[in-house]
Short mmCIF file of C-alpha atoms in Angstrom, two decimals:
data_model
loop_
_atom_site.label_atom_id
_atom_site.label_comp_id
_atom_site.label_asym_id
_atom_site.label_seq_id
_atom_site.Cartn_x
_atom_site.Cartn_y
_atom_site.Cartn_z
CA UNK R 934 -87.85 83.80 -66.81
CA UNK R 935 -90.13 80.89 -68.04
CA UNK R 936 -87.34 79.48 -70.19
CA UNK R 937 -85.06 79.66 -67.38
CA UNK R 938 -87.30 77.78 -64.91
CA UNK R 939 -87.81 75.11 -67.63
CA UNK R 940 -84.11 74.71 -68.31
CA UNK R 941 -83.20 74.63 -64.60
CA UNK R 942 -85.93 72.07 -63.84
CA UNK R 943 -85.04 69.89 -66.77
CA UNK R 944 -81.34 69.81 -65.98
CA UNK R 945 -81.76 69.00 -62.30
CA UNK R 946 -84.18 65.89 -62.56
CA UNK R 947 -81.63 63.33 -61.66
CA UNK R 948 -79.24 65.54 -59.75
CA UNK R 949 -81.80 67.07 -57.31
CA UNK R 950 -85.46 66.23 -58.20
CA UNK R 951 -86.74 68.37 -55.26
CA UNK R 952 -85.24 71.55 -56.77
CA UNK R 953 -86.36 70.42 -60.19
CA UNK R 954 -89.90 70.21 -58.99
CA UNK R 955 -89.75 73.70 -57.56
CA UNK R 956 -88.64 75.14 -60.76
CA UNK R 957 -91.26 73.11 -62.77
CA UNK R 958 -94.10 74.33 -60.61
CA UNK R 959 -92.91 77.97 -60.95
CA UNK R 960 -92.76 77.57 -64.67
CA UNK R 961 -96.09 75.99 -64.87
CA UNK R 962 -97.75 78.94 -63.14
CA UNK R 963 -96.31 81.28 -65.66
CA UNK R 964 -97.05 79.14 -68.67
CA UNK R 965 -100.67 78.75 -67.54
CA UNK R 966 -101.10 82.54 -67.37
CA UNK R 967 -99.59 82.90 -70.85
CA UNK R 968 -101.53 79.97 -72.28
CA UNK R 969 -98.21 78.56 -73.60
CA UNK R 970 -99.12 75.04 -74.53
CA UNK R 971 -95.65 73.82 -75.75
CA UNK R 972 -94.05 75.03 -72.43
CA UNK R 973 -96.84 73.49 -70.40
CA UNK R 974 -96.05 70.14 -72.07
CA UNK R 975 -92.38 70.44 -71.41
CA UNK R 976 -92.76 71.49 -67.80
CA UNK R 977 -95.24 68.71 -66.96
CA UNK R 978 -92.92 66.26 -68.64
CA UNK R 979 -90.15 67.42 -66.39
CA UNK R 980 -92.31 67.07 -63.29
CA UNK R 981 -93.38 63.59 -64.38
CA UNK R 982 -89.76 62.63 -64.75
CA UNK R 983 -89.03 63.97 -61.18
CA UNK R 984 -91.91 61.78 -59.79
CA UNK R 985 -90.43 58.81 -61.67
CA UNK R 986 -87.02 59.25 -60.15
CA UNK R 987 -88.62 59.80 -56.76
CA UNK R 988 -90.59 56.59 -56.95
CA UNK R 989 -94.02 58.24 -56.95
CA UNK R 990 -95.34 56.36 -59.96
CA UNK R 991 -99.00 57.22 -59.81
CA UNK R 992 -98.13 60.97 -59.73
CA UNK R 993 -95.60 60.37 -62.60
CA UNK R 994 -98.29 58.64 -64.78
CA UNK R 995 -100.83 61.34 -64.20
CA UNK R 996 -98.40 64.22 -64.91
CA UNK R 997 -96.88 62.61 -67.94
CA UNK R 998 -100.28 62.01 -69.52
CA UNK R 999 -101.12 65.69 -68.81
CA UNK R 1000 -97.92 66.63 -70.54
CA UNK R 1001 -98.95 64.50 -73.56
CA UNK R 1002 -102.34 66.24 -73.79
CA UNK R 1003 -100.74 69.60 -74.03
CA UNK R 1004 -98.18 68.32 -76.69
CA UNK R 1005 -100.92 66.73 -78.69
CA UNK R 1006 -102.78 70.10 -78.70
CA UNK R 1007 -99.58 71.79 -79.91
CA UNK R 1008 -99.20 69.11 -82.64
CA UNK R 1009 -95.50 68.86 -81.99
CA UNK R 1010 -94.37 65.41 -83.02
CA UNK R 1011 -90.85 65.67 -81.51
CA UNK R 1012 -92.24 66.89 -78.16
CA UNK R 1013 -94.78 64.03 -78.27
CA UNK R 1014 -91.96 61.61 -78.77
CA UNK R 1015 -90.07 63.18 -75.96
CA UNK R 1016 -92.98 62.69 -73.57
CA UNK R 1017 -93.65 59.20 -74.72
CA UNK R 1018 -90.00 58.46 -73.85
CA UNK R 1019 -90.78 59.49 -70.29
CA UNK R 1020 -93.84 57.27 -70.24
CA UNK R 1021 -91.81 54.35 -71.41
CA UNK R 1022 -89.20 54.96 -68.85
CA UNK R 1023 -91.92 54.92 -66.21
CA UNK R 1024 -93.09 51.61 -67.53
CA UNK R 1025 -89.63 50.18 -67.01
CA UNK R 1026 -89.78 51.34 -63.38
CA UNK R 1027 -93.19 49.57 -63.06
CA UNK R 1028 -91.77 46.36 -64.55
CA UNK R 1029 -93.73 46.62 -67.76
CA UNK R 1030 -90.62 45.76 -69.83
CA UNK R 1031 -92.20 44.39 -72.99
CA UNK R 1032 -94.49 47.31 -73.27
CA UNK R 1033 -91.67 49.79 -72.61
CA UNK R 1034 -89.39 48.19 -75.29
CA UNK R 1035 -92.19 48.60 -77.90
CA UNK R 1036 -92.57 52.36 -76.97
CA UNK R 1037 -88.75 52.89 -77.12
CA UNK R 1038 -88.55 51.45 -80.68
CA UNK R 1039 -91.42 53.52 -81.59
CA UNK R 1040 -89.77 57.02 -80.49
CA UNK R 1041 -86.26 56.26 -81.59
CA UNK R 1042 -86.88 57.03 -85.31
CA UNK R 1043 -88.25 60.49 -84.32
CA UNK R 1044 -85.09 61.36 -82.44
CA UNK R 1045 -82.94 60.08 -85.24
CA UNK R 1046 -84.98 62.18 -87.72
CA UNK R 1047 -84.22 65.39 -85.64
CA UNK R 1048 -80.60 64.32 -84.94
CA UNK R 1049 -81.53 64.62 -81.24
CA UNK R 1050 -78.55 62.66 -79.89
CA UNK R 1051 -79.30 63.35 -76.25
CA UNK R 1052 -82.64 61.56 -76.51
CA UNK R 1053 -81.17 58.98 -78.85
CA UNK R 1054 -78.72 58.03 -76.13
CA UNK R 1055 -81.47 57.92 -73.59
CA UNK R 1056 -83.63 55.80 -75.83
CA UNK R 1057 -80.76 53.39 -76.72
CA UNK R 1058 -79.89 53.01 -73.13
CA UNK R 1059 -83.52 52.27 -72.12
CA UNK R 1060 -83.85 49.72 -74.91
CA UNK R 1061 -80.78 48.05 -73.45
CA UNK R 1062 -82.30 48.18 -69.94
CA UNK R 1063 -85.53 46.64 -71.16
CA UNK R 1064 -83.63 43.71 -72.80
CA UNK R 1065 -81.57 43.39 -69.68
CA UNK R 1066 -84.60 43.05 -67.40
CA UNK R 1067 -85.99 40.55 -69.90
CA UNK R 1068 -82.70 38.60 -69.47
CA UNK R 1069 -81.77 38.94 -73.10
CA UNK R 1070 -78.26 39.92 -72.25
CA UNK R 1071 -76.72 39.84 -75.71
CA UNK R 1072 -79.16 42.31 -77.02
CA UNK R 1073 -78.82 44.48 -73.81
CA UNK R 1074 -75.05 44.56 -74.13
CA UNK R 1075 -75.30 45.56 -77.85
CA UNK R 1076 -77.59 48.54 -77.10
CA UNK R 1077 -75.63 49.64 -74.03
CA UNK R 1078 -72.52 49.75 -76.25
CA UNK R 1079 -74.54 51.84 -78.85
CA UNK R 1080 -75.71 54.25 -76.06
CA UNK R 1081 -72.14 54.53 -74.81
CA UNK R 1082 -70.90 55.54 -78.27
CA UNK R 1083 -73.55 58.20 -78.59
CA UNK R 1084 -72.75 59.43 -74.96
CA UNK R 1085 -69.06 59.67 -75.81
CA UNK R 1086 -69.79 61.70 -78.93
CA UNK R 1087 -71.74 64.32 -77.04
CA UNK R 1088 -69.61 64.12 -73.80
CA UNK R 1089 -72.55 62.91 -71.73
CA UNK R 1090 -71.17 61.66 -68.35
CA UNK R 1091 -74.62 60.72 -67.20
CA UNK R 1092 -75.13 58.60 -70.34
CA UNK R 1093 -71.83 56.93 -69.80
CA UNK R 1094 -72.70 56.19 -66.14
CA UNK R 1095 -75.94 54.60 -67.12
CA UNK R 1096 -74.32 52.40 -69.75
CA UNK R 1097 -71.59 51.35 -67.33
CA UNK R 1098 -74.25 50.56 -64.72
CA UNK R 1099 -76.14 48.32 -67.20
CA UNK R 1100 -73.03 46.48 -68.20
CA UNK R 1101 -72.30 45.99 -64.55
CA UNK R 1102 -75.63 44.28 -64.05
CA UNK R 1103 -75.17 42.08 -67.02
CA UNK R 1104 -71.66 41.07 -65.87
CA UNK R 1105 -73.08 40.26 -62.41
CA UNK R 1106 -75.78 38.07 -63.90
CA UNK R 1107 -73.13 36.23 -65.89
CA UNK R 1108 -71.24 35.72 -62.63
CA UNK R 1109 -68.39 37.86 -63.89
CA UNK R 1110 -67.67 39.65 -60.63
CA UNK R 1111 -64.41 41.34 -61.45
CA UNK R 1112 -65.80 42.85 -64.71
CA UNK R 1113 -69.00 43.79 -62.79
CA UNK R 1114 -66.96 45.63 -60.16
CA UNK R 1115 -64.99 47.52 -62.80
CA UNK R 1116 -68.11 48.63 -64.46
CA UNK R 1117 -69.68 49.76 -61.23
CA UNK R 1118 -66.67 51.84 -60.24
CA UNK R 1119 -66.59 53.40 -63.79
CA UNK R 1120 -70.29 54.10 -63.35
CA UNK R 1121 -69.81 55.85 -60.05
CA UNK R 1122 -66.99 57.98 -61.37
CA UNK R 1123 -69.19 59.03 -64.32
CA UNK R 1124 -72.11 59.91 -62.12
CA UNK R 1125 -69.89 61.86 -59.77
CA UNK R 1126 -68.66 63.90 -62.78
CA UNK R 1127 -72.35 64.61 -63.84
CA UNK R 1128 -73.22 65.55 -60.27
CA UNK R 1129 -75.98 62.99 -60.06
CA UNK R 1130 -75.68 61.94 -56.40
CA UNK R 1131 -78.61 59.54 -56.40
CA UNK R 1132 -77.27 57.52 -59.44
CA UNK R 1133 -73.75 57.66 -57.89
CA UNK R 1134 -75.30 56.23 -54.70
CA UNK R 1135 -76.78 53.27 -56.71
CA UNK R 1136 -73.42 52.65 -58.53
CA UNK R 1137 -71.55 52.69 -55.23
CA UNK R 1138 -74.11 50.31 -53.74
CA UNK R 1139 -73.63 47.92 -56.60
CA UNK R 1140 -69.76 48.15 -56.25
CA UNK R 1141 -70.21 47.37 -52.54
CA UNK R 1142 -72.17 44.13 -53.39
CA UNK R 1143 -69.40 43.15 -55.84
CA UNK R 1144 -66.73 43.66 -53.16
CA UNK R 1145 -68.89 41.55 -50.78
CA UNK R 1146 -68.92 38.77 -53.38
CA UNK R 1147 -65.19 38.99 -53.37
CA UNK R 1148 -65.16 38.76 -49.59
CA UNK R 1149 -63.69 42.17 -49.25
CA UNK R 1150 -65.95 43.32 -46.37
CA UNK R 1151 -63.96 46.43 -45.55
CA UNK R 1152 -64.29 47.88 -49.07
CA UNK R 1153 -67.98 46.73 -49.35
CA UNK R 1154 -68.78 48.58 -46.08
CA UNK R 1155 -67.05 51.77 -47.09
CA UNK R 1156 -68.78 51.92 -50.40
CA UNK R 1157 -72.20 51.06 -48.84
CA UNK R 1158 -71.73 53.90 -46.21
CA UNK R 1159 -70.84 56.31 -49.07
CA UNK R 1160 -73.92 55.17 -50.88
CA UNK R 1161 -76.12 55.97 -47.94
CA UNK R 1162 -74.54 59.50 -47.41
CA UNK R 1163 -75.17 60.31 -51.04
CA UNK R 1164 -78.79 59.15 -50.94
CA UNK R 1165 -79.47 61.12 -47.66
CA UNK R 1166 -77.96 64.21 -49.22
CA UNK R 1167 -80.77 64.35 -51.80
CA UNK R 1168 -83.44 62.77 -49.69
CA UNK R 1169 -84.19 59.96 -52.12
CA UNK R 1170 -86.04 57.54 -49.84
CA UNK R 1171 -85.95 54.60 -52.29
CA UNK R 1172 -82.16 55.00 -52.64
CA UNK R 1173 -81.67 55.37 -48.88
CA UNK R 1174 -83.68 52.13 -48.57
CA UNK R 1175 -81.44 50.32 -51.05
CA UNK R 1176 -78.25 51.51 -49.32
CA UNK R 1177 -79.54 50.36 -45.94
CA UNK R 1178 -80.44 46.99 -47.53
CA UNK R 1179 -76.88 46.61 -48.71
CA UNK R 1180 -75.44 47.51 -45.16
CA UNK R 1181 -77.74 44.97 -43.65
CA UNK R 1182 -76.41 42.16 -46.00
CA UNK R 1183 -72.86 43.24 -45.13
CA UNK R 1184 -73.57 43.12 -41.39
CA UNK R 1185 -75.15 39.63 -41.70
CA UNK R 1186 -72.01 38.55 -43.61
CA UNK R 1187 -69.90 39.78 -40.66
CA UNK R 1188 -72.21 38.05 -38.19
CA UNK R 1189 -73.18 41.36 -36.71
CA UNK R 1190 -76.84 40.24 -36.33
CA UNK R 1191 -78.00 43.33 -34.34
CA UNK R 1192 -76.79 45.66 -37.14
CA UNK R 1193 -78.24 43.47 -39.82
CA UNK R 1194 -81.58 43.54 -38.09
CA UNK R 1195 -81.45 47.32 -37.42
CA UNK R 1196 -80.50 48.19 -41.06
CA UNK R 1197 -83.18 45.80 -42.50
CA UNK R 1198 -85.91 47.43 -40.41
CA UNK R 1199 -84.76 50.92 -41.33
CA UNK R 1200 -84.76 49.91 -45.04
CA UNK R 1201 -88.39 48.75 -44.91
CA UNK R 1202 -89.68 51.83 -43.15
CA UNK R 1203 -90.23 53.79 -46.30
CA UNK R 1204 -93.20 53.35 -48.66
CA UNK R 1205 -90.78 53.61 -51.61
CA UNK R 1206 -89.04 50.24 -50.92
CA UNK R 1207 -89.25 48.00 -53.98
CA UNK R 1208 -90.29 44.38 -53.76
CA UNK R 1209 -86.78 42.93 -54.37
CA UNK R 1210 -85.29 44.95 -51.55
CA UNK R 1211 -88.20 44.14 -49.25
CA UNK R 1212 -87.78 40.35 -50.02
CA UNK R 1213 -84.07 40.46 -49.33
CA UNK R 1214 -84.57 42.44 -46.08
CA UNK R 1215 -87.16 39.91 -44.80
CA UNK R 1216 -84.67 37.13 -45.59
CA UNK R 1217 -82.06 38.91 -43.56
CA UNK R 1218 -84.37 39.52 -40.74
CA UNK R 1219 -85.37 35.85 -40.53
CA UNK R 1220 -81.70 34.59 -40.79
CA UNK R 1221 -80.34 37.20 -38.39
CA UNK R 1222 -83.07 36.79 -35.84
CA UNK R 1223 -82.67 33.00 -35.88
CA UNK R 1224 -78.93 33.16 -35.44
CA UNK R 1225 -79.18 35.78 -32.84
CA UNK R 1226 -81.37 33.43 -30.74
CA UNK R 1227 -84.69 35.32 -31.23
CA UNK R 1228 -87.01 32.60 -32.62
CA UNK R 1229 -90.36 34.47 -31.95
CA UNK R 1230 -89.09 37.51 -33.97
CA UNK R 1231 -87.80 35.19 -36.69
CA UNK R 1232 -91.18 33.44 -36.85
CA UNK R 1233 -92.94 36.77 -37.26
CA UNK R 1234 -90.56 37.88 -40.10
CA UNK R 1235 -90.94 34.51 -41.77
CA UNK R 1236 -94.78 34.88 -41.87
CA UNK R 1237 -94.32 38.36 -43.48
CA UNK R 1238 -91.80 36.92 -45.99
CA UNK R 1239 -94.24 34.10 -46.94
CA UNK R 1240 -97.00 36.59 -47.50
CA UNK R 1241 -94.80 38.72 -49.74
CA UNK R 1242 -93.62 35.67 -51.69
CA UNK R 1243 -97.28 34.54 -52.32
CA UNK R 1244 -98.17 38.09 -53.38
CA UNK R 1245 -95.25 38.29 -55.78
CA UNK R 1246 -95.92 34.83 -57.25
CA UNK R 1247 -99.58 35.79 -57.90
CA UNK R 1248 -98.66 39.10 -59.38
CA UNK R 1249 -96.12 37.53 -61.72
CA UNK R 1250 -98.51 34.67 -62.55
CA UNK R 1251 -101.37 37.10 -63.48
CA UNK R 1252 -98.98 39.19 -65.74
CA UNK R 1253 -97.90 36.05 -67.48
CA UNK R 1254 -101.61 35.07 -68.05
CA UNK R 1255 -102.31 38.51 -69.63
CA UNK R 1256 -99.39 38.00 -71.98
CA UNK R 1257 -100.77 34.56 -72.97
CA UNK R 1258 -97.54 32.87 -71.79
CA UNK R 1259 -99.37 30.03 -69.93
CA UNK R 1260 -101.16 27.33 -72.10
CA UNK R 1261 -101.54 24.22 -70.18
CA UNK R 1262 -102.40 23.44 -66.53
CA UNK R 1263 -99.05 21.86 -65.73
CA UNK R 1264 -97.25 24.88 -67.15
CA UNK R 1265 -99.45 27.10 -64.91
CA UNK R 1266 -98.36 25.32 -61.79
CA UNK R 1267 -94.68 25.40 -62.70
CA UNK R 1268 -94.80 29.07 -63.48
CA UNK R 1269 -96.36 29.86 -60.09
CA UNK R 1270 -93.23 28.25 -58.56
CA UNK R 1271 -90.48 29.48 -60.99
CA UNK R 1272 -91.67 32.98 -61.81
CA UNK R 1273 -90.42 34.67 -58.67
CA UNK R 1274 -86.72 34.21 -58.44
CA UNK R 1275 -86.09 30.71 -59.59
CA UNK R 1276 -86.79 29.41 -56.10
CA UNK R 1277 -83.31 30.09 -54.82
CA UNK R 1278 -84.28 32.57 -52.02
CA UNK R 1279 -87.50 30.51 -51.11
CA UNK R 1280 -85.37 27.39 -50.64
CA UNK R 1281 -82.75 29.31 -48.56
CA UNK R 1282 -85.21 31.05 -46.35
CA UNK R 1283 -87.22 27.86 -45.75
CA UNK R 1284 -84.20 25.94 -44.65
CA UNK R 1285 -83.19 28.51 -42.21
CA UNK R 1286 -86.79 28.83 -41.02
CA UNK R 1287 -86.66 25.13 -40.08
CA UNK R 1288 -84.82 26.10 -37.02
CA UNK R 1289 -87.94 27.79 -35.78
CA UNK R 1290 -90.10 24.62 -35.74
#
């Protein structure tokens, strides 16, 4: 029974994290009675992965560290590496990319030693993701292709989906819209095959954004709606928020300002909304409110936007200081301006806000 709870929990993490948590807790109760240290490490690792997917990062950190304690007591080096992979994955979600990259390279040899191709694929894909977020696209592309090769060998649809998703984001950053769209659709198909509705939701959201770039509003709207339905089916609040964000941007493009405002406000109602999404939604709210003839609402949203921008600039600035990336006073000032999003959004929103003065 204990093994069944562990297997079910582990296999459902990305498909249905709520069910996965139920099985993990049931397994933990049995393992605690038995004093089974190895299984406690595995089950807490599963629970930590669920919290990571759900966006509850404090709970994920606490649970994964608890798993690491049990694994260390068991002196199981392979299990320790498996848990450290989960901790590194959490660090990616928390935007600690350099730290995560170092951790991924540390655990990869252990998986290679044990010929653990499932975790080799996960680690290679995570290395690629780290390089991508650090904007080293050539290295990211290299490791996504390596991850895809391993995923193909072991017939891992989820791994293929993640690799296609990463390649989509790289192509998008390179302004290769057609290629990005192709990767997004392949990613969605792979996640559909693996039954991972949350990841399929993300892939369809990204495909929607690519269609919007190609001015195909109909296709963009269809895929964004599908993304929202998939996210709601699992109850992933962060994914629901991202789908609503996309629908807001599509509505703004269509000059349906009331819908743009409604979707943006719905997107920001959850605590799981990430900073990028919140920034985009506040932009949409300022622009839509201004063009809808609601200057007072627009002014209020602009104040919130400015506060968020200042917070994000300061956070990025402090992070750069701790990494010793700032050496001279002039560089410090420039970094405060450039570190957010290369000033594009700030310039856009400020110009629109000019209509409020």
